[in-house]
XYZ file of C-alpha atoms in Angstrom:
648
model
C 9.817 -13.272 -28.914
C 6.922 -11.618 -27.078
C 4.198 -13.533 -25.258
C 1.018 -12.283 -23.565
C -0.122 -14.081 -20.405
C -3.496 -13.484 -18.745
C -3.414 -12.834 -15.021
C -4.866 -10.625 -12.313
C -3.952 -8.560 -9.294
C -4.067 -10.581 -6.048
C -4.169 -7.774 -3.492
C -6.601 -6.716 -0.757
C -8.686 -4.447 -2.955
C -12.312 -4.478 -4.047
C -11.390 -4.252 -7.738
C -9.273 -7.403 -8.416
C -8.047 -6.044 -11.752
C -7.413 -8.397 -14.629
C -4.131 -7.792 -16.413
C -1.928 -9.080 -19.209
C 1.745 -9.783 -18.558
C 4.047 -8.988 -21.481
C 6.883 -11.512 -21.529
C 10.023 -11.133 -23.627
C 12.861 -13.675 -23.528
C 11.541 -15.223 -20.331
C 11.154 -11.951 -18.461
C 8.039 -9.882 -17.730
C 8.682 -6.424 -19.148
C 5.332 -4.874 -18.201
C 1.819 -5.564 -16.998
C -1.165 -3.836 -18.571
C -4.854 -3.907 -17.789
C -7.000 -6.395 -19.689
C -9.128 -4.120 -21.852
C -11.876 -6.695 -22.384
C -12.676 -7.075 -18.693
C -16.164 -5.610 -18.114
C -15.378 -4.269 -14.648
C -11.778 -3.065 -14.649
C -11.718 -2.234 -18.396
C -7.983 -2.153 -18.991
C -6.834 0.301 -16.314
C -4.530 -0.552 -13.405
C -4.105 1.544 -10.277
C -1.121 3.637 -9.232
C 0.023 0.847 -6.910
C 0.349 -2.095 -9.314
C 0.755 -0.610 -12.781
C 4.410 -1.750 -12.688
C 3.869 -4.935 -10.679
C 6.759 -6.598 -12.507
C 9.072 -4.362 -10.480
C 7.911 -6.210 -7.364
C 8.885 -9.541 -8.883
C 12.330 -8.294 -9.920
C 12.980 -6.006 -6.936
C 16.592 -6.036 -5.724
C 15.512 -6.723 -2.123
C 13.217 -9.609 -3.095
C 13.605 -12.728 -0.916
C 14.659 -15.630 -3.103
C 16.109 -18.181 -0.662
C 15.173 -19.580 2.747
C 16.699 -17.796 5.736
C 17.392 -18.700 9.367
C 17.749 -16.128 12.106
C 21.273 -15.672 13.430
C 20.824 -12.501 15.474
C 18.331 -11.084 17.988
C 14.662 -11.150 17.034
C 13.753 -7.971 15.211
C 17.327 -7.277 14.111
C 16.804 -8.662 10.604
C 19.999 -10.701 10.837
C 19.709 -13.969 8.921
C 21.780 -16.595 7.157
C 20.871 -18.426 3.990
C 19.843 -22.087 4.316
C 18.497 -24.733 1.965
C 14.843 -25.627 1.582
C 15.552 -29.028 3.123
C 17.007 -27.314 6.179
C 14.061 -24.930 6.381
C 11.447 -27.678 6.083
C 13.284 -29.897 8.572
C 13.572 -27.042 11.062
C 9.875 -26.120 10.789
C 8.702 -29.732 11.035
C 10.986 -30.543 13.976
C 9.836 -27.477 15.917
C 6.156 -28.091 15.180
C 6.486 -31.757 16.217
C 8.235 -30.791 19.465
C 5.659 -28.114 20.295
C 2.767 -30.481 19.646
C 4.336 -33.219 21.742
C 4.885 -30.931 24.747
C 1.958 -28.495 24.574
C -0.585 -29.983 22.165
C -1.540 -28.926 18.653
C -3.428 -25.853 19.882
C -0.060 -24.310 20.775
C 0.366 -23.854 17.005
C -1.362 -20.966 15.237
C -1.591 -19.821 11.618
C -1.791 -16.090 10.968
C -2.881 -14.863 7.551
C -4.855 -12.075 5.994
C -5.479 -10.663 2.511
C -2.043 -10.039 1.018
C -3.484 -12.256 -1.704
C -7.106 -13.065 -2.461
C -5.949 -16.131 -4.400
C -7.418 -19.473 -3.404
C -4.030 -21.228 -3.386
C -1.961 -18.479 -1.818
C -4.568 -17.702 0.839
C -6.003 -21.130 1.616
C -3.551 -23.945 0.869
C -1.545 -23.564 4.071
C -4.781 -23.443 6.067
C -5.312 -27.076 5.045
C -2.039 -27.924 6.749
C -2.986 -26.289 10.053
C -6.437 -27.859 9.962
C -4.843 -31.274 9.566
C -2.489 -30.602 12.498
C -5.380 -29.570 14.780
C -3.915 -26.109 15.408
C -5.777 -23.196 16.947
C -8.081 -21.535 14.439
C -8.468 -17.852 13.611
C -11.677 -15.892 13.612
C -12.602 -12.231 13.299
C -10.944 -9.601 11.166
C -8.461 -6.765 11.532
C -10.310 -4.578 9.053
C -14.057 -4.919 8.479
C -15.328 -6.910 11.435
C -18.170 -4.509 12.222
C -19.676 -5.060 8.780
C -19.085 -8.804 9.066
C -20.917 -8.873 12.392
C -23.966 -7.122 10.952
C -23.962 -9.418 7.917
C -23.993 -12.384 10.298
C -27.271 -11.035 11.720
C -28.781 -11.101 8.241
C -28.263 -7.478 7.197
C -27.448 -7.234 3.484
C -24.185 -5.368 2.919
C -23.864 -5.413 -0.847
C -25.072 -6.330 -4.320
C -23.686 -6.334 -7.860
C -21.867 -2.966 -8.005
C -22.586 -2.675 -11.722
C -26.227 -2.057 -10.716
C -25.213 1.274 -9.172
C -25.657 2.783 -12.643
C -29.411 2.734 -11.924
C -29.188 4.851 -8.760
C -30.488 8.424 -8.666
C -28.551 9.402 -5.533
C -25.192 7.988 -4.466
C -24.029 8.806 -0.967
C -20.327 7.964 -0.758
C -19.943 7.622 3.001
C -16.377 7.446 4.287
C -15.024 5.870 1.091
C -12.228 7.403 -0.965
C -13.088 5.359 -4.035
C -10.655 7.109 -6.366
C -7.783 5.907 -4.196
C -9.013 2.558 -2.877
C -11.265 1.128 -5.635
C -11.257 3.529 -8.549
C -12.948 1.167 -11.020
C -16.149 1.424 -8.958
C -16.201 5.139 -9.729
C -17.009 4.318 -13.360
C -20.462 3.046 -12.365
C -21.029 6.086 -10.176
C -20.308 8.448 -13.060
C -22.440 6.329 -15.397
C -25.367 6.848 -13.020
C -24.724 10.570 -13.218
C -24.741 10.465 -17.042
C -27.737 8.158 -17.455
C -30.022 9.295 -14.640
C -28.645 12.638 -13.524
C -27.612 11.021 -10.261
C -26.277 13.320 -7.558
C -23.127 12.265 -5.723
C -22.705 13.322 -2.095
C -19.451 12.551 -0.254
C -19.386 12.348 3.541
C -15.831 12.472 4.839
C -13.809 14.573 7.305
C -11.179 14.976 4.578
C -11.408 16.537 1.141
C -10.326 13.398 -0.674
C -9.994 12.792 -4.411
C -13.474 11.318 -4.250
C -14.924 14.274 -2.348
C -13.510 16.597 -4.991
C -15.326 14.587 -7.670
C -18.661 14.651 -5.856
C -21.459 17.186 -6.311
C -21.479 17.934 -2.596
C -19.051 17.260 0.251
C -20.109 17.104 3.897
C -16.991 17.334 6.092
C -18.359 15.421 9.063
C -16.757 15.248 12.481
C -15.303 11.719 12.777
C -17.296 9.380 14.977
C -20.618 11.182 14.549
C -21.781 9.261 11.478
C -24.511 7.317 13.290
C -25.879 10.611 14.625
C -26.082 12.003 11.083
C -27.856 8.827 9.957
C -30.337 9.266 12.819
C -30.957 12.872 11.822
C -31.631 11.877 8.218
C -33.998 9.160 9.423
C -35.941 11.639 11.586
C -36.494 13.958 8.623
C -37.600 11.026 6.435
C -40.201 10.032 9.020
C -41.429 13.548 9.854
C -41.833 14.548 6.208
C -43.496 11.323 5.082
C -40.524 10.266 2.958
C -39.890 6.974 4.766
C -41.290 3.700 3.428
C -42.675 2.628 6.789
C -44.755 -0.182 5.315
C -41.667 -1.792 3.825
C -39.569 -1.135 6.937
C -42.201 -2.802 9.120
C -41.860 -6.012 7.106
C -38.090 -6.010 7.680
C -37.577 -4.596 11.187
C -38.508 -6.199 14.487
C -38.112 -2.933 16.393
C -39.384 -0.216 14.058
C -41.255 1.638 16.822
C -38.170 1.637 19.055
C -36.025 2.853 16.140
C -38.451 5.689 15.387
C -38.297 6.762 19.035
C -34.508 6.645 18.980
C -34.034 8.838 15.917
C -36.693 11.284 17.136
C -34.126 12.508 19.673
C -31.965 13.905 16.870
C -33.521 16.997 15.240
C -31.470 18.683 12.492
C -30.090 21.464 14.707
C -28.771 18.999 17.287
C -27.344 16.769 14.561
C -25.630 19.706 12.886
C -24.034 20.865 16.134
C -22.825 17.340 16.909
C -21.525 16.511 13.440
C -20.033 19.893 12.597
C -22.391 20.442 9.657
C -25.124 22.876 8.673
C -28.697 21.934 9.587
C -29.844 22.772 6.051
C -27.351 20.227 4.686
C -28.796 17.507 6.922
C -32.360 18.266 5.856
C -31.403 18.610 2.205
C -29.638 15.248 2.112
C -32.577 13.574 3.850
C -35.032 14.941 1.283
C -32.862 13.801 -1.589
C -32.468 10.383 0.001
C -36.224 10.052 0.418
C -37.071 11.202 -3.112
C -34.506 9.173 -5.068
C -35.623 5.902 -6.619
C -33.336 4.445 -5.694
C -30.589 5.834 -3.484
C -27.497 3.861 -2.551
C -25.146 4.386 0.362
C -21.686 3.458 -0.889
C -19.836 3.047 2.397
C -16.126 2.591 3.102
C -14.348 0.363 5.577
C -12.645 3.181 7.509
C -15.578 4.732 9.412
C -16.488 1.421 11.040
C -13.038 1.130 12.642
C -14.016 2.431 16.052
C -15.463 1.122 19.293
C -18.867 2.053 17.841
C -18.264 0.251 14.541
C -21.371 -1.914 14.632
C -23.539 1.088 15.522
C -22.198 2.909 12.476
C -22.892 0.103 10.008
C -26.283 -0.659 11.560
C -27.311 3.000 11.303
C -26.580 3.113 7.566
C -28.304 -0.203 6.951
C -31.327 1.093 8.842
C -31.411 4.167 6.582
C -31.364 2.018 3.446
C -34.251 -0.054 4.834
C -36.236 2.954 6.056
C -36.000 4.555 2.615
C -37.197 1.357 0.953
C -34.211 1.393 -1.370
C -33.539 -2.353 -1.264
C -36.703 -2.789 -3.351
C -35.049 -1.223 -6.384
C -32.152 -2.303 -8.578
C -29.044 -0.330 -7.648
C -30.408 0.774 -4.276
C -29.592 -0.084 -0.678
C -26.288 -0.287 1.148
C -23.085 -1.276 -0.590
C -20.165 -2.203 1.616
C -18.836 -5.410 0.071
C -19.690 -7.894 -2.697
C -18.314 -11.320 -3.484
C -18.451 -13.797 -6.354
C -19.756 -17.267 -5.658
C -16.709 -19.199 -4.375
C -16.740 -22.038 -1.840
C -13.706 -21.360 0.331
C -14.489 -24.273 2.655
C -13.705 -26.681 -0.161
C -10.339 -24.941 -0.513
C -9.438 -24.700 3.179
C -10.759 -28.167 4.119
C -11.803 -27.669 7.758
C -13.001 -31.280 7.631
C -9.357 -32.354 7.967
C -9.516 -31.401 11.652
C -10.419 -33.874 14.354
C -11.952 -32.546 17.540
C -12.823 -28.916 18.161
C -9.722 -26.696 18.350
C -10.122 -23.363 20.119
C -10.751 -20.213 18.128
C -8.645 -17.102 18.603
C -9.510 -13.567 17.480
C -6.868 -12.436 15.004
C -7.471 -8.793 15.937
C -6.228 -9.529 19.468
C -2.882 -10.935 18.387
C -0.974 -8.791 20.882
C -3.047 -10.185 23.728
C -2.767 -13.741 22.434
C 1.025 -13.643 22.251
C 1.554 -11.936 25.623
C -1.210 -13.424 27.783
C 0.427 -15.437 30.600
C -2.877 -17.164 31.280
C -3.450 -18.551 27.779
C -3.459 -22.347 28.040
C -1.714 -23.630 26.111
C 0.321 -20.586 25.100
C 1.105 -20.074 21.441
C 4.530 -21.605 20.927
C 4.653 -21.918 17.146
C 3.270 -19.680 14.452
C 3.349 -19.425 10.661
C 2.536 -16.040 9.115
C 1.628 -15.430 5.492
C -0.061 -12.641 3.507
C 0.117 -10.136 6.351
C 2.584 -7.864 8.119
C 1.225 -7.803 11.701
C 4.117 -5.790 13.159
C 2.755 -2.898 11.065
C -0.942 -3.492 10.342
C -2.254 -5.050 13.550
C -3.923 -2.989 16.264
C -1.921 -2.669 19.464
C 1.260 -3.101 17.418
C 3.563 -2.482 20.377
C 2.198 -5.518 22.186
C 2.305 -7.520 18.943
C 6.015 -6.780 18.639
C 6.550 -7.688 22.286
C 4.937 -11.044 21.550
C 6.978 -11.618 18.401
C 10.137 -11.008 20.465
C 9.407 -13.908 22.834
C 12.374 -16.254 23.026
C 10.054 -19.256 23.406
C 7.987 -18.479 20.292
C 9.026 -20.196 17.051
C 7.879 -18.070 14.113
C 7.895 -18.863 10.404
C 7.182 -16.095 7.900
C 6.346 -16.735 4.235
C 7.172 -13.540 2.353
C 8.406 -11.636 -0.696
C 10.477 -9.148 1.328
C 12.097 -8.706 4.716
C 9.149 -6.849 6.225
C 8.961 -5.571 9.785
C 7.322 -8.879 10.701
C 9.840 -11.045 8.866
C 12.612 -9.420 10.888
C 11.168 -11.159 13.983
C 11.044 -14.601 12.364
C 13.128 -17.657 13.194
C 12.759 -18.982 9.648
C 11.762 -17.028 6.544
C 10.799 -18.849 3.347
C 10.407 -17.101 -0.021
C 6.986 -16.959 -1.665
C 6.276 -16.597 -5.362
C 4.752 -13.356 -6.602
C 1.610 -13.253 -8.718
C 3.617 -13.421 -11.943
C 5.152 -16.768 -10.953
C 2.280 -19.053 -9.944
C -1.164 -20.278 -10.935
C -4.180 -19.195 -8.908
C -7.871 -18.410 -9.024
C -8.763 -15.119 -7.392
C -12.045 -13.834 -5.986
C -12.944 -10.313 -4.941
C -14.668 -8.504 -2.117
C -15.997 -5.751 -4.371
C -17.589 -7.424 -7.414
C -18.853 -10.754 -8.748
C -16.004 -11.841 -11.038
C -13.709 -14.810 -10.529
C -10.347 -14.332 -12.252
C -7.577 -16.676 -13.364
C -3.927 -15.935 -12.818
C -1.542 -17.842 -15.090
C 2.187 -17.917 -14.320
C 4.028 -15.630 -16.717
C 7.540 -16.763 -15.717
C 9.114 -19.542 -13.700
C 9.647 -18.816 -9.990
C 12.722 -16.683 -9.371
C 15.471 -18.083 -7.170
C 14.019 -20.745 -4.910
C 10.645 -19.098 -4.274
C 7.668 -21.425 -4.051
C 3.889 -21.163 -4.170
C 2.016 -21.701 -0.945
C 0.606 -24.919 -2.354
C 4.115 -26.271 -2.857
C 5.111 -25.212 0.674
C 2.047 -27.057 1.990
C 2.997 -30.230 0.133
C 6.611 -30.161 1.329
C 5.660 -29.585 4.954
C 2.854 -32.154 4.920
C 5.225 -34.861 3.754
C 7.865 -33.973 6.338
C 5.229 -33.802 9.103
C 3.936 -37.243 8.179
C 0.481 -35.970 7.173
C -0.816 -38.309 4.495
C -4.317 -37.101 3.611
C -4.619 -36.797 -0.209
C -5.869 -33.192 0.137
C -2.388 -32.240 1.352
C -0.793 -33.439 -1.868
C -3.207 -31.852 -4.334
C -1.717 -29.654 -7.034
C -2.203 -25.902 -7.058
C -4.677 -26.313 -9.925
C -6.711 -28.840 -7.925
C -6.739 -26.620 -4.829
C -7.792 -23.550 -6.807
C -10.497 -25.266 -8.831
C -11.989 -26.906 -5.715
C -13.491 -23.556 -4.708
C -15.357 -23.043 -7.978
C -19.125 -23.454 -8.104
C -20.173 -26.646 -9.862
C -21.730 -24.725 -12.739
C -18.482 -22.934 -13.653
C -16.835 -24.388 -16.741
C -13.150 -24.591 -15.788
C -11.976 -24.743 -19.397
C -13.997 -21.657 -20.291
C -12.663 -19.857 -17.233
C -9.107 -20.696 -18.250
C -9.731 -19.605 -21.819
C -11.457 -16.303 -21.102
C -9.592 -15.359 -17.911
C -12.646 -14.416 -15.838
C -16.178 -15.565 -15.111
C -19.042 -13.736 -13.409
C -20.753 -15.746 -10.685
C -23.357 -13.647 -8.908
C -24.663 -15.190 -5.678
C -28.418 -15.341 -5.188
C -29.613 -12.247 -3.284
C -30.230 -12.937 0.387
C -33.878 -12.640 1.448
C -34.831 -9.535 3.412
C -35.704 -10.036 6.176
C -33.717 -13.232 6.646
C -35.684 -16.409 7.345
C -36.780 -16.744 10.938
C -36.221 -13.312 12.453
C -36.674 -9.710 11.481
C -33.753 -7.334 11.841
C -33.082 -4.951 14.724
C -32.422 -1.424 13.508
C -31.890 0.462 16.757
C -28.936 -1.383 18.289
C -28.841 0.640 21.482
C -28.652 4.358 22.344
C -26.686 6.810 20.219
C -24.154 9.093 21.816
C -21.907 11.810 20.471
C -18.178 11.250 20.961
C -16.684 13.283 23.816
C -15.151 16.652 23.113
C -11.358 16.555 23.101
C -9.028 18.396 25.396
C -7.573 21.505 23.783
C -4.209 19.889 23.127
C -5.643 16.663 21.652
C -6.361 15.838 18.011
C -8.064 12.774 16.582
C -5.688 10.774 14.388
C -6.946 9.127 11.200
C -4.742 6.732 9.230
C -6.362 6.435 5.777
C -4.997 4.299 2.973
C -2.230 5.875 0.924
C -2.734 6.403 -2.798
C 0.445 4.489 -3.666
C 0.526 1.891 -0.850
C -1.940 -0.930 -0.336
C -1.961 -1.239 3.446
C 1.743 -1.934 4.079
C 2.432 -3.437 0.640
C 4.707 -1.373 -1.633
C 6.093 0.645 1.297
C 9.518 -0.700 0.320
C 9.167 -0.144 -3.445
C 11.145 2.759 -4.850
C 8.523 4.284 -7.170
C 5.706 4.072 -4.681
C 7.804 5.415 -1.805
C 8.982 8.296 -3.988
C 5.376 9.104 -4.901
C 4.331 9.064 -1.231
C 7.467 11.148 -0.481
C 7.605 10.718 3.307
C 5.237 10.191 6.264
C 3.104 13.326 6.136
C 0.613 14.534 8.732
C -2.267 16.627 7.399
C -3.433 19.355 9.810
C -5.903 22.217 9.494
C -4.369 25.744 9.509
C -6.211 26.690 12.719
C -4.740 23.717 14.576
C -1.266 24.364 13.184
C -1.438 28.030 14.144
C -2.543 27.224 17.682
C 0.559 25.053 18.055
C 2.988 27.384 16.317
C 3.652 24.810 13.607
C 4.531 25.676 10.020
C 3.960 23.714 6.830
C 6.782 21.289 5.997
C 8.376 21.074 9.439
C 9.152 17.854 11.285
C 6.676 17.025 14.033
C 6.344 14.528 16.857
C 3.013 12.694 17.122
C 2.505 11.294 20.598
C 0.127 9.284 22.756
C 0.573 8.230 26.375
C 2.650 5.200 25.430
C 4.339 5.869 22.062
C 5.493 8.527 19.636
C 6.628 8.794 16.036
C 7.891 11.458 13.678
C 6.409 12.814 10.459
C 6.391 15.978 8.383
C 3.567 18.467 8.562
C 1.266 19.442 5.701
C -0.927 22.382 6.656
C -4.101 22.184 4.601
C -7.783 23.053 4.718
C -8.499 19.656 3.139
C -9.043 18.295 6.644
C -11.400 19.633 9.289
C -10.136 21.215 12.479
C -9.631 18.864 15.421
C -8.519 16.014 13.159
C -5.168 15.030 11.707
C -4.442 12.320 9.151
C -1.332 10.336 8.318
C -1.963 8.318 5.123
C -0.232 5.035 4.402
C 1.113 2.118 6.403
C 4.832 2.907 6.610
C 7.419 0.357 7.753
C 9.905 0.929 10.566
C 12.724 0.780 8.040
C 14.460 2.797 6.852
C 14.639 4.666 10.139
C 14.447 8.133 8.560
C 10.907 7.425 7.335
C 9.815 4.889 9.952
C 6.279 5.804 10.993
C 4.255 2.774 12.095
C 1.052 4.483 13.158
C -0.402 1.422 14.899
C 2.339 1.733 17.519
C 0.336 4.730 18.748
C -2.749 2.591 19.260
C -3.487 0.712 22.454
C -5.893 -2.211 22.530
C -9.455 -1.056 21.865
C -12.219 -2.923 20.069
C -15.927 -2.707 19.375
C -18.233 -5.196 21.135
C -18.029 -7.564 18.157
C -14.263 -7.288 17.765
C -13.690 -4.399 15.352
C -10.270 -2.817 16.038
C -10.699 0.862 16.897
C -7.989 2.344 14.676
C -9.831 5.677 14.569
C -10.096 6.107 18.335
C -6.549 7.394 18.742
C -6.034 10.887 20.190
C -2.651 12.528 19.921
C -0.645 15.589 20.742
C 1.466 17.116 17.995
C 4.524 19.256 18.611
C 7.642 20.336 16.786
C 10.242 17.581 16.537
């Protein structure tokens, strides 16, 4: 007997695809896109189109484990849930008694956007009074600008009304391909031009009308050059900009220093291309800058995002439907009602998640972190300064619990590992960071083995820890529904599977203060030494961050860690296509295989995908090459890594 169950993808992606699980005899045999969904329209990406294989993977964790070998060795023994819960509770009690509750720390990210899977365990740590997390390991520069009142998004379906779409550092056809539908609709309906700005010839760049292969790190300079042309040629909406900006005169003076010839020389472009893009940007009604996360991941991350926001304001594009800057968009969900920060007494310290390596190895931190629970992230792979992160995870005096589907690089450092349900095995309500739809995920099958939802883990631990607040015994359905806006009909949401809840647009300028467009002086990045290349680590087409790096189909599709290098750079180093190479910084090295291609500009190399350390023959954790570097507001500088490449 076949049954169809409505659900959705939980992963860290702007699209949050709705799907239908096909169940036969109690087993999911396939997942397919929900054709009725107005945003994702029945198509799944190359990563999750066989998500059932993740649930039934042979290396799936199905039982609690306790470490019985050195940290990092991956040597564990099976234990019962009672033993696991007792061990965690006893250690947390002992740590709190000796060092205080702030010696405990949760660590989570966006392995699931689900309210229950992401937020339920946060209730537990709030109730214990543990240290809190702040910041981001991915898009902190954009978050920082949004906190100042800069708008960073709108309903992406409105992009169909744009006349010019500048895709700036976003490979949409790999990272959020459903958004591309609205881009192409704008082309069909309004003759919209699509311009891609990216140092690589990506799938998206190939689909654009024009590709500007910019030198990485010079984006703010290009934005300044466009702004200068807009102002000089009377294409800027200065009246509108003056109502928004507190420092318009200072901004005009700043961009005046960047004439097209200087911009072109700095960015590695043609001056005519700079002028041409500026004229198109000024004439379009409206234009939208569709920006990616990657370009902001440098020590100048805030400058980059601010420069693009300033362009959108200077052009007056926020006044028109489908115009402005699009970085992120969210449905209306109240995560505070799900995480329950009100359960905390006092004012626990806040720790920046992006500085995990520092936090775990800082001898002056008082109290030191002695106990940690990790869920929905793989910090030994995805965190900046991964070498120091691993050093911290190896500490003999650190008790670490990992909630996981697989024995990831991070789980191998754990003292206790407990198995989590996959998306096909639990109920959840899922938001998005790329559109305005809330989606329901219904369990298609019972949990495999002894895996449990994060809500159930919260309830078990709360009882054993003696935490009695009713919020810590709420069901998964109660936790999930708590985040819904009051006007959302829960029964309708359950019946239809999704519900669009568009937040009210933020006023521009924000109440109280106008925005500051200039943000300090612009500077070109330094020229590299002859033997140095700038390393980019873009998302892989078949991996989502480090997820799926252990799955057979996705690994086969990615083949092996592959470094893209321009023919001129390969020739200068005597390197041939397909050979093994060593990628090295002052403090680390890793191996990959070379792909010589003109799809990347000279002076830059790229290694797509977040590979695990295991198996050893394809171990290529690129963040081991990165030392600690951040922007002023805490954006990890993944792009500011400069390497030598030689034959292995």
